[in-house]
Short mmCIF file of C-alpha atoms in Angstrom, two decimals:
data_model
loop_
_atom_site.label_atom_id
_atom_site.label_comp_id
_atom_site.label_asym_id
_atom_site.label_seq_id
_atom_site.Cartn_x
_atom_site.Cartn_y
_atom_site.Cartn_z
CA MET A 25 -19.59 109.13 -40.64
CA LYS A 26 -21.08 105.73 -39.40
CA LYS A 27 -20.86 103.37 -42.65
CA ILE A 28 -17.82 103.67 -44.92
CA ILE A 29 -16.41 101.51 -47.80
CA ILE A 30 -12.68 101.59 -48.28
CA THR A 31 -11.33 100.17 -51.31
CA GLY A 32 -7.64 99.21 -51.31
CA GLY A 33 -8.25 99.07 -47.47
CA ALA A 34 -5.48 96.43 -46.79
CA GLY A 35 -2.59 98.77 -48.28
CA PHE A 36 -0.25 101.21 -46.85
CA ILE A 37 -2.66 104.17 -46.77
CA GLY A 38 -5.99 102.43 -46.27
CA SER A 39 -4.96 100.21 -43.35
CA ASN A 40 -3.49 103.16 -41.33
CA LEU A 41 -6.67 105.05 -42.18
CA ILE A 42 -8.93 102.11 -41.03
CA ASP A 43 -6.79 101.99 -37.72
CA SER A 44 -7.43 105.35 -36.86
CA LEU A 45 -11.28 105.48 -37.84
CA LEU A 46 -12.23 102.17 -35.80
CA LYS A 47 -9.94 103.55 -32.89
CA ASP A 48 -11.52 107.30 -32.68
CA ASN A 49 -15.24 106.07 -33.81
CA PRO A 50 -16.90 103.66 -31.85
CA SER A 51 -19.94 103.57 -33.88
CA ILE A 52 -18.20 103.41 -37.05
CA GLN A 53 -18.79 100.28 -39.58
CA ILE A 54 -16.08 99.78 -42.23
CA THR A 55 -16.35 97.48 -45.29
CA CYS A 56 -12.88 96.98 -46.85
CA ILE A 57 -12.40 95.78 -50.38
CA ASP A 58 -8.94 94.67 -51.62
CA ASN A 59 -7.94 92.36 -54.37
CA PHE A 60 -4.46 91.66 -52.70
CA ASP A 61 -2.68 92.51 -56.14
CA SER A 62 0.53 90.58 -56.52
CA PHE A 63 2.36 93.88 -56.93
CA TYR A 64 3.58 92.84 -53.58
CA GLY A 65 2.82 90.03 -51.04
CA LYS A 66 -0.71 89.16 -49.67
CA ASP A 67 0.88 88.35 -46.44
CA ILE A 68 1.89 91.96 -45.98
CA LYS A 69 -1.30 93.19 -46.49
CA MET A 70 -3.07 90.81 -44.21
CA ARG A 71 -0.67 91.94 -41.58
CA ASN A 72 -1.93 95.18 -41.96
CA ILE A 73 -5.44 94.40 -41.22
CA LYS A 74 -5.17 91.31 -39.01
CA ARG A 75 -6.10 92.99 -35.79
CA HIS A 76 -9.58 93.87 -37.23
CA LEU A 77 -10.63 90.63 -38.80
CA ARG A 78 -12.57 89.75 -35.78
CA ASN A 79 -13.93 93.12 -35.15
CA PRO A 80 -17.81 93.24 -35.81
CA ARG A 81 -17.42 96.76 -37.11
CA PHE A 82 -15.03 95.38 -39.88
CA LYS A 83 -15.88 93.53 -42.81
CA LEU A 84 -13.24 92.51 -45.36
CA ILE A 85 -14.34 91.56 -49.01
CA GLU A 86 -11.55 90.05 -51.20
CA GLY A 87 -12.39 91.09 -54.80
CA ASP A 88 -11.54 93.30 -57.67
CA ILE A 89 -13.12 96.72 -58.57
CA LEU A 90 -13.03 95.40 -62.28
CA ASP A 91 -15.02 92.23 -61.42
CA ILE A 92 -18.87 92.68 -61.82
CA ASP A 93 -19.40 89.89 -59.37
CA THR A 94 -17.25 91.78 -56.68
CA ILE A 95 -19.29 94.93 -57.28
CA LYS A 96 -22.56 93.03 -56.89
CA LYS A 97 -21.39 91.07 -53.82
CA LEU A 98 -20.31 94.72 -52.27
CA TYR A 99 -23.83 96.01 -53.29
CA SER A 100 -25.60 93.00 -51.45
CA ALA A 101 -23.30 93.23 -48.46
CA ILE A 102 -24.22 96.82 -47.96
CA LYS A 103 -27.90 96.33 -48.68
CA ASN A 104 -28.06 93.38 -46.31
CA ASN A 105 -25.92 94.21 -43.51
CA LEU A 106 -25.47 98.07 -43.22
CA ASP A 107 -29.01 99.14 -42.86
CA LYS A 108 -29.35 99.64 -46.58
CA LYS A 109 -27.23 102.91 -46.52
CA ILE A 110 -23.61 103.83 -46.90
CA ASP A 111 -22.20 107.30 -45.80
CA ALA A 112 -19.04 107.62 -47.84
CA ILE A 113 -16.73 105.57 -50.25
CA VAL A 114 -13.14 106.23 -50.01
CA HIS A 115 -11.60 105.03 -53.10
CA LEU A 116 -7.66 104.04 -52.61
CA ALA A 117 -7.65 100.98 -54.65
CA ALA A 118 -5.39 101.69 -57.75
CA LYS A 119 -2.63 100.40 -59.94
CA VAL A 120 0.27 102.31 -58.69
CA GLY A 121 3.84 103.35 -59.76
CA VAL A 122 4.94 106.09 -62.20
CA ARG A 123 7.49 103.89 -63.87
CA PRO A 124 5.65 100.48 -64.27
CA SER A 125 2.70 102.56 -65.99
CA VAL A 126 5.09 103.47 -68.71
CA GLU A 127 5.75 99.99 -69.47
CA ASN A 128 2.25 98.62 -69.04
CA PRO A 129 -0.11 101.69 -69.63
CA GLY A 130 -3.19 99.51 -70.55
CA ILE A 131 -3.74 98.01 -66.97
CA TYR A 132 -3.61 101.58 -65.55
CA THR A 133 -6.40 102.57 -67.79
CA GLN A 134 -8.50 99.54 -66.68
CA VAL A 135 -7.96 99.74 -63.06
CA ASN A 136 -7.63 103.41 -62.27
CA ILE A 137 -10.24 104.71 -64.96
CA VAL A 138 -12.66 101.84 -65.31
CA GLY A 139 -12.29 100.69 -61.70
CA THR A 140 -12.84 104.32 -60.41
CA GLN A 141 -16.03 104.55 -62.78
CA ASN A 142 -17.36 101.24 -61.27
CA MET A 143 -17.16 102.63 -57.73
CA LEU A 144 -18.78 105.90 -58.66
CA GLU A 145 -21.48 103.99 -60.21
CA LEU A 146 -21.86 101.89 -57.03
CA ALA A 147 -21.89 105.14 -54.98
CA ARG A 148 -24.85 106.28 -57.16
CA GLN A 149 -26.60 103.04 -56.97
CA LEU A 150 -26.38 103.08 -53.13
CA GLN A 151 -27.36 106.75 -52.99
CA CYS A 152 -23.96 107.50 -51.19
CA GLU A 153 -23.55 110.95 -50.45
CA LYS A 154 -19.63 111.35 -50.26
CA PHE A 155 -16.82 109.92 -52.45
CA ILE A 156 -13.12 110.58 -51.43
CA PHE A 157 -10.79 109.86 -54.26
CA ALA A 158 -6.90 109.27 -53.82
CA SER A 159 -5.52 111.25 -56.43
CA SER A 160 -1.77 112.00 -56.88
CA SER A 161 0.58 114.80 -57.06
CA SER A 162 1.64 113.07 -60.42
CA VAL A 163 -1.22 114.92 -62.09
CA TYR A 164 0.70 118.27 -62.09
CA GLY A 165 3.35 116.32 -64.45
CA LEU A 166 5.69 118.81 -65.80
CA ASN A 167 4.12 121.95 -64.74
CA SER A 168 6.86 124.31 -63.76
CA ASN A 169 4.93 126.81 -61.62
CA PHE A 170 5.59 125.97 -58.00
CA PRO A 171 4.26 125.30 -55.44
CA TRP A 172 1.64 123.60 -57.27
CA LYS A 173 -1.86 124.78 -56.66
CA GLU A 174 -5.26 123.00 -57.13
CA GLU A 175 -6.32 125.49 -59.84
CA ASP A 176 -3.14 124.98 -62.08
CA ARG A 177 -4.04 123.63 -65.64
CA LEU A 178 -3.12 119.84 -66.09
CA LEU A 179 -1.70 120.06 -69.68
CA LEU A 180 1.39 117.96 -69.29
CA PRO A 181 0.93 114.70 -67.55
CA ALA A 182 4.34 112.73 -67.41
CA SER A 183 2.98 109.21 -67.33
CA PRO A 184 0.21 106.99 -67.91
CA TYR A 185 -0.39 106.70 -64.25
CA ALA A 186 -0.87 110.51 -63.94
CA LEU A 187 -3.15 110.58 -66.81
CA SER A 188 -5.21 107.83 -65.17
CA LYS A 189 -5.55 109.89 -61.96
CA ILE A 190 -6.60 112.96 -64.05
CA SER A 191 -9.45 111.09 -65.55
CA GLY A 192 -10.58 109.70 -62.12
CA GLU A 193 -10.86 113.48 -61.05
CA LEU A 194 -12.86 114.16 -64.22
CA LEU A 195 -15.17 111.46 -63.80
CA GLY A 196 -15.83 112.44 -60.18
CA SER A 197 -16.73 115.95 -61.56
CA VAL A 198 -19.28 114.38 -63.77
CA TYR A 199 -20.95 112.05 -61.21
CA SER A 200 -20.88 115.21 -58.81
CA ARG A 201 -22.68 117.27 -61.33
CA LEU A 202 -25.17 114.78 -62.75
CA PHE A 203 -25.94 112.74 -59.69
CA GLY A 204 -25.25 115.08 -56.61
CA ILE A 205 -22.49 112.98 -55.14
CA GLN A 206 -20.14 115.00 -53.08
CA PHE A 207 -16.64 114.10 -54.68
CA ILE A 208 -13.32 115.19 -52.94
CA ALA A 209 -10.16 114.34 -54.69
CA LEU A 210 -7.16 114.35 -52.45
CA ARG A 211 -3.89 114.92 -54.49
CA LEU A 212 -1.40 113.05 -52.26
CA PHE A 213 2.34 113.92 -52.20
CA THR A 214 5.02 111.20 -51.64
CA VAL A 215 3.63 109.45 -48.73
CA TYR A 216 5.67 107.53 -46.31
CA GLY A 217 5.66 105.95 -43.14
CA PRO A 218 4.74 102.53 -41.34
CA ARG A 219 3.60 99.97 -43.57
CA GLN A 220 4.72 101.60 -46.80
CA ARG A 221 4.98 99.67 -49.72
CA PRO A 222 8.11 97.51 -50.08
CA ASP A 223 8.84 99.05 -53.82
CA LEU A 224 8.82 102.70 -52.65
CA ALA A 225 12.07 104.55 -52.26
CA ILE A 226 12.43 104.92 -48.38
CA HIS A 227 11.30 101.39 -47.73
CA LYS A 228 13.85 99.97 -50.54
CA PHE A 229 16.70 102.35 -49.42
CA THR A 230 16.53 101.42 -46.06
CA LYS A 231 16.55 97.54 -46.79
CA LEU A 232 19.57 98.04 -49.36
CA ILE A 233 21.52 100.25 -46.85
CA LEU A 234 21.20 97.53 -44.21
CA GLN A 235 22.19 94.85 -46.70
CA GLY A 236 25.12 96.85 -47.81
CA LYS A 237 23.81 96.78 -51.30
CA PRO A 238 24.04 99.88 -53.55
CA ILE A 239 21.15 102.30 -54.09
CA HIS A 240 20.42 103.24 -57.83
CA LEU A 241 20.25 106.86 -57.73
CA PHE A 242 18.37 107.86 -60.83
CA GLY A 243 19.62 111.33 -62.13
CA ASN A 244 21.98 113.23 -60.12
CA GLY A 245 20.06 113.22 -56.69
CA GLU A 246 18.78 116.79 -57.18
CA SER A 247 15.37 115.83 -57.79
CA LEU A 248 12.93 117.13 -54.96
CA ARG A 249 10.01 115.37 -53.40
CA ASP A 250 7.25 116.74 -51.06
CA TYR A 251 7.72 113.85 -48.66
CA THR A 252 4.53 113.59 -46.35
CA TYR A 253 4.22 111.33 -43.32
CA ILE A 254 1.46 108.89 -43.14
CA ASP A 255 -0.22 110.24 -40.01
CA ASP A 256 -0.69 113.66 -41.40
CA ILE A 257 -2.22 112.01 -44.77
CA VAL A 258 -4.66 110.21 -42.45
CA ARG A 259 -5.77 113.26 -40.62
CA GLY A 260 -6.40 114.82 -44.02
CA PHE A 261 -8.69 112.15 -45.15
CA LYS A 262 -10.45 112.13 -41.92
CA ALA A 263 -11.02 115.94 -42.24
CA ALA A 264 -12.11 115.19 -45.77
CA LEU A 265 -14.77 112.87 -44.52
CA ASN A 266 -16.24 115.47 -42.26
CA TYR A 267 -16.11 118.20 -44.88
CA SER A 268 -19.62 118.98 -46.33
CA SER A 269 -19.41 122.68 -47.47
CA SER A 270 -19.29 121.96 -51.27
CA LYS A 271 -20.05 119.14 -53.71
CA TYR A 272 -16.77 119.06 -55.65
CA GLU A 273 -13.41 119.88 -54.43
CA ILE A 274 -9.65 118.97 -55.39
CA ILE A 275 -7.38 119.33 -52.41
CA ASN A 276 -3.58 118.99 -52.26
CA LEU A 277 -2.20 116.93 -49.17
CA GLY A 278 1.58 117.48 -48.97
CA ASN A 279 4.23 118.63 -46.54
CA ASN A 280 5.03 121.86 -48.47
CA LYS A 281 8.75 121.24 -47.78
CA PRO A 282 10.39 119.37 -50.67
CA ILE A 283 13.80 117.99 -50.06
CA LYS A 284 16.38 116.65 -52.53
CA LEU A 285 16.67 113.00 -52.87
CA ILE A 286 20.38 113.07 -51.98
CA GLU A 287 19.33 114.91 -48.78
CA LEU A 288 16.77 112.31 -48.13
CA ILE A 289 19.47 109.48 -48.41
CA SER A 290 21.75 111.58 -46.09
CA LEU A 291 18.94 111.71 -43.43
CA LEU A 292 18.48 107.80 -43.88
CA GLU A 293 22.07 107.22 -43.34
CA LYS A 294 21.89 109.18 -39.89
CA VAL A 295 18.73 107.41 -38.74
CA ILE A 296 20.00 104.08 -39.63
CA LYS A 297 23.60 104.73 -38.61
CA LYS A 298 25.12 103.17 -41.85
CA LYS A 299 26.53 104.84 -44.89
CA ALA A 300 24.64 104.09 -48.19
CA ILE A 301 26.29 102.76 -51.41
CA ILE A 302 25.35 104.75 -54.17
CA LYS A 303 25.28 104.14 -57.93
CA LYS A 304 24.08 106.77 -60.22
CA ARG A 305 21.80 105.80 -63.30
CA PRO A 306 20.13 107.99 -65.97
CA ASN A 307 16.71 109.55 -65.21
CA GLN A 308 13.84 107.23 -65.68
CA ALA A 309 11.02 107.95 -68.22
CA GLY A 310 7.94 109.49 -66.34
CA ASP A 311 9.87 111.02 -63.61
CA VAL A 312 9.60 114.74 -62.82
CA PRO A 313 12.29 116.96 -61.21
CA LEU A 314 10.34 118.33 -58.34
CA THR A 315 7.08 118.01 -56.38
CA PHE A 316 5.95 120.93 -54.22
CA ALA A 317 2.37 121.07 -52.62
CA ASP A 318 0.49 124.38 -52.09
CA ILE A 319 -1.38 123.42 -49.01
CA SER A 320 -3.28 126.72 -48.35
CA LYS A 321 -6.52 125.35 -49.61
CA ALA A 322 -6.15 122.02 -47.30
CA GLN A 323 -5.56 124.38 -44.41
CA LYS A 324 -8.55 126.58 -45.02
CA LEU A 325 -11.26 123.83 -45.93
CA LEU A 326 -9.82 120.95 -43.72
CA GLY A 327 -7.69 122.54 -40.96
CA TYR A 328 -5.02 120.46 -42.57
CA LEU A 329 -1.41 121.14 -41.04
CA PRO A 330 1.32 118.65 -41.34
CA LYS A 331 2.96 117.91 -37.98
CA ASN A 332 5.77 115.71 -38.96
CA ASN A 333 9.05 116.90 -40.41
CA VAL A 334 10.96 114.55 -42.57
CA LYS A 335 13.69 113.49 -39.99
CA ALA A 336 11.22 112.65 -37.36
CA GLY A 337 8.97 110.73 -39.84
CA LEU A 338 12.01 108.59 -41.11
CA GLN A 339 13.01 107.78 -37.54
CA ARG A 340 9.33 106.67 -36.88
CA PHE A 341 9.46 104.66 -40.15
CA PHE A 342 12.90 103.07 -38.98
CA ASN A 343 11.71 102.27 -35.67
CA TRP A 344 8.73 100.33 -37.36
CA PHE A 345 10.95 98.78 -39.98
CA LYS A 346 13.14 97.02 -37.46
CA LYS A 347 10.19 95.52 -35.71
CA GLN A 348 9.07 93.59 -38.94
CA ASN A 349 11.73 91.00 -39.04
CA ILE A 350 12.12 91.70 -42.75
CA GLN A 351 14.45 89.35 -44.51
CA LEU A 352 17.74 91.16 -45.47
#
């Protein structure tokens, strides 16, 4: 892999992936596209990629995957500056969040379905051979067969966000079959670690504990999540970029060891060395009681094996958090 487009590259997962690719591949060229969505601060995303802005192997295009002018600009940049060839597109750009999707489903349809189709069409026009799609464990919805396997039928999505990710996978299947693009959907399970979005649980809980403010615990704290450390996810993406044995694959990237939310908070308390104040609230629409990845396919095809347990991962996250001078 020498020439790659990464959409949403200034975000949590994208910036960590870019760091690793530029470090380990001296000949790689990366075009990052990001619209710096107001979902959280542009300054946070710019900090994520600041070190690369003067790197000749890195190019930033600020724009929206729904904007035809942005797509044309991206197309021209590839044609003019990257020897008229692109090896892969890693599509991370998305409207995120299960609960917000219940409140405003229309924007999720636009960004996550139409935006994905736009990028697949760009891949076709550029004769790009590989498309890596960041899907989500949310596609499994209310499936009660655990652990979740890639071949499970997706009949009960619990949110518009989940439905939009299923749609992205189906679009990829069509483009793979009709146009020969290798499409790999990576279903990600509750990713955490340095640069995690401020709205996500671990980041939010850490800040609230330090502030001495209450954590709103939805449900009874018995819900389980398969928390997966960012470095393991990055290794999974890099392995997918090097995988070439089939034209269409769906692969889980998880930790295969779900823990209860109340246990996660307890681990955070030990890492931070401060007790949390907890206020219980009813379950939220769109939430599921358990996420649990079967990762045997990832192990077989990608050599994927998570190396970070949750306790160690939380400590690394907190070490990063303390260095950010986040206003409490």
